[in-house]
GROMACS .gro file of C-alpha atoms in nm:
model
  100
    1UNK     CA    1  13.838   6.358  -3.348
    2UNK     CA    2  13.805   6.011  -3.189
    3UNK     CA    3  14.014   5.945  -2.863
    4UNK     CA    4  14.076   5.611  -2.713
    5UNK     CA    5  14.142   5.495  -2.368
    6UNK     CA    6  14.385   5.197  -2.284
    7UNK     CA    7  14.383   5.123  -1.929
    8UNK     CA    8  14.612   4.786  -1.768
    9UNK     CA    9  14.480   4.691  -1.398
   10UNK     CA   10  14.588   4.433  -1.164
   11UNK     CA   11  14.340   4.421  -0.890
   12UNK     CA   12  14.556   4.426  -0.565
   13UNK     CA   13  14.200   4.381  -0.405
   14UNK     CA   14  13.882   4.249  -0.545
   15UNK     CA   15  13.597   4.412  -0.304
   16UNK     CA   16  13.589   4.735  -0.574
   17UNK     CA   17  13.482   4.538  -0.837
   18UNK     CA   18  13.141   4.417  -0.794
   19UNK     CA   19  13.041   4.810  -0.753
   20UNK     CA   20  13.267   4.954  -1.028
   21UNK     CA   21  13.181   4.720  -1.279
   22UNK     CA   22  12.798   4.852  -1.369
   23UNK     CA   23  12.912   5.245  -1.265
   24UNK     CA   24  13.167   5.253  -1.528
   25UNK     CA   25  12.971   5.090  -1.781
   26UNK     CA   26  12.659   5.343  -1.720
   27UNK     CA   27  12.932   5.646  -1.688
   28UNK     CA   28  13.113   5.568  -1.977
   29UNK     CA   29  12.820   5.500  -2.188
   30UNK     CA   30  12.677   5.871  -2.081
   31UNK     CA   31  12.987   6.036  -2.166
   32UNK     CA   32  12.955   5.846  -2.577
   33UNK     CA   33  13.185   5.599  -2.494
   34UNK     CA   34  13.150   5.275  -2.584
   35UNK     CA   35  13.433   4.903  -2.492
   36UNK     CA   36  13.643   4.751  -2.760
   37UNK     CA   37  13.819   4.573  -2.544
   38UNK     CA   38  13.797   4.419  -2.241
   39UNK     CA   39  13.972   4.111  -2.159
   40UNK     CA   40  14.215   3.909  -2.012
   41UNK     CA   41  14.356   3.739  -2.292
   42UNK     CA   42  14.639   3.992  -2.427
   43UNK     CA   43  14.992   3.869  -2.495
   44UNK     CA   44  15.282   4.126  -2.505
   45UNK     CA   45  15.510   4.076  -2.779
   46UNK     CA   46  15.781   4.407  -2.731
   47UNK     CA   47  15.929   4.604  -2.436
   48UNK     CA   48  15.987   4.548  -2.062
   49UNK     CA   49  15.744   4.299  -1.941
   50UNK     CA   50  15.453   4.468  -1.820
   51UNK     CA   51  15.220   4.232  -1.612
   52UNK     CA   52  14.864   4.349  -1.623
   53UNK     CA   53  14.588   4.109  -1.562
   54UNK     CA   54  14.330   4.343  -1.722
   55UNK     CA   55  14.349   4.513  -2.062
   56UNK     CA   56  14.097   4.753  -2.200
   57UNK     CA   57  14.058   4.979  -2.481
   58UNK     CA   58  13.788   5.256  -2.483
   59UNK     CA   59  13.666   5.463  -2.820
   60UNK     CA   60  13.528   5.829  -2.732
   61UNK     CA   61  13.422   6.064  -2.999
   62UNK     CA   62  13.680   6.317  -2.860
   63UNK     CA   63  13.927   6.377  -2.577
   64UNK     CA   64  13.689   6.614  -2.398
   65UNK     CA   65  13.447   6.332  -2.384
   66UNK     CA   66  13.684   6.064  -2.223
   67UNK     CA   67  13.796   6.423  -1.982
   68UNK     CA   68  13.434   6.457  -1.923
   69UNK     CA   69  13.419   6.087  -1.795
   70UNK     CA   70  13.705   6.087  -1.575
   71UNK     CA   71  13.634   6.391  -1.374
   72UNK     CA   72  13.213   6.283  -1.387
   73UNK     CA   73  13.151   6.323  -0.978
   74UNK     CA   74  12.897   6.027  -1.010
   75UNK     CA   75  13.242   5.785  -1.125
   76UNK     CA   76  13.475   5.960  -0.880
   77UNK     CA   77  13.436   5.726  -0.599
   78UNK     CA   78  13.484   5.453  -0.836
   79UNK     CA   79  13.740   5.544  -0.945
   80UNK     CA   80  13.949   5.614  -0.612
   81UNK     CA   81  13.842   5.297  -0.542
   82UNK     CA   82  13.979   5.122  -0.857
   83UNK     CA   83  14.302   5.315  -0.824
   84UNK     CA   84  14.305   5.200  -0.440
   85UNK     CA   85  14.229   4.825  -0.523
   86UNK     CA   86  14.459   4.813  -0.831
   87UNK     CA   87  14.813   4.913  -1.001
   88UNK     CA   88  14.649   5.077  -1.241
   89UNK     CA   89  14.745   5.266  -1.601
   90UNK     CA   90  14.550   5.480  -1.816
   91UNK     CA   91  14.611   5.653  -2.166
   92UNK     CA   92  14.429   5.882  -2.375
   93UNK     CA   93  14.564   5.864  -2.710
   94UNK     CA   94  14.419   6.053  -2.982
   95UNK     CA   95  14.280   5.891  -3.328
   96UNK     CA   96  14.532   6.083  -3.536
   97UNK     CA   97  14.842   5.966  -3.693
   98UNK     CA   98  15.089   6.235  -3.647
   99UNK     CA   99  15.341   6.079  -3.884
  100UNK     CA  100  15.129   6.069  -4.206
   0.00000   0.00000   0.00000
């Protein structure tokens, strides 16, 4: 079953990025994940304001795939790093609707 990721980040620092960037895109791609999303322009139209420079959705073919990519020791660095340099959030959210 398909599993997404939706991440918000705010970069409290910038020096992460340059190295993250092409790591996440090789790791993520290894792991059969591939970007819907990943942009700036989002506009939040319910709930608490949230701010959240950042907004990105990910499509894995499963939730062990998207597990597979988080704990991958070749994107652990980058990812301390990320979660160092940024607030930060991160869902997995499966592609099921469980009130069907």
């Amino acid at each position: 079953m398909s599993c997404y990721s939706i991440l918000d980040v705010t970069p409290t620092s910038e020096d992460w990025i340059p190295d993250y960037v092409p790591v996440a895109i090789d790791r993520i791609a290894a792991h059969g994940g591939r970007y819907l999303a990943r942009t700036t322009q989002h506009k939040q139209v319910e709930g608490e304001e949230r701010e959240a420079a950042l907004r990105i959705i990910i499509e894995w073919p499963s939730r062990e795939n998207a597990e597979a990519f988080i704990a991958d020791s070749a994107y652990a660095p980058h990812l301390k790093a990320r979660t160092d340099g940024s607030t930060s959030h991160h869902y997995l959210i499966e592609g099921q609707d469980d009130l069907a």
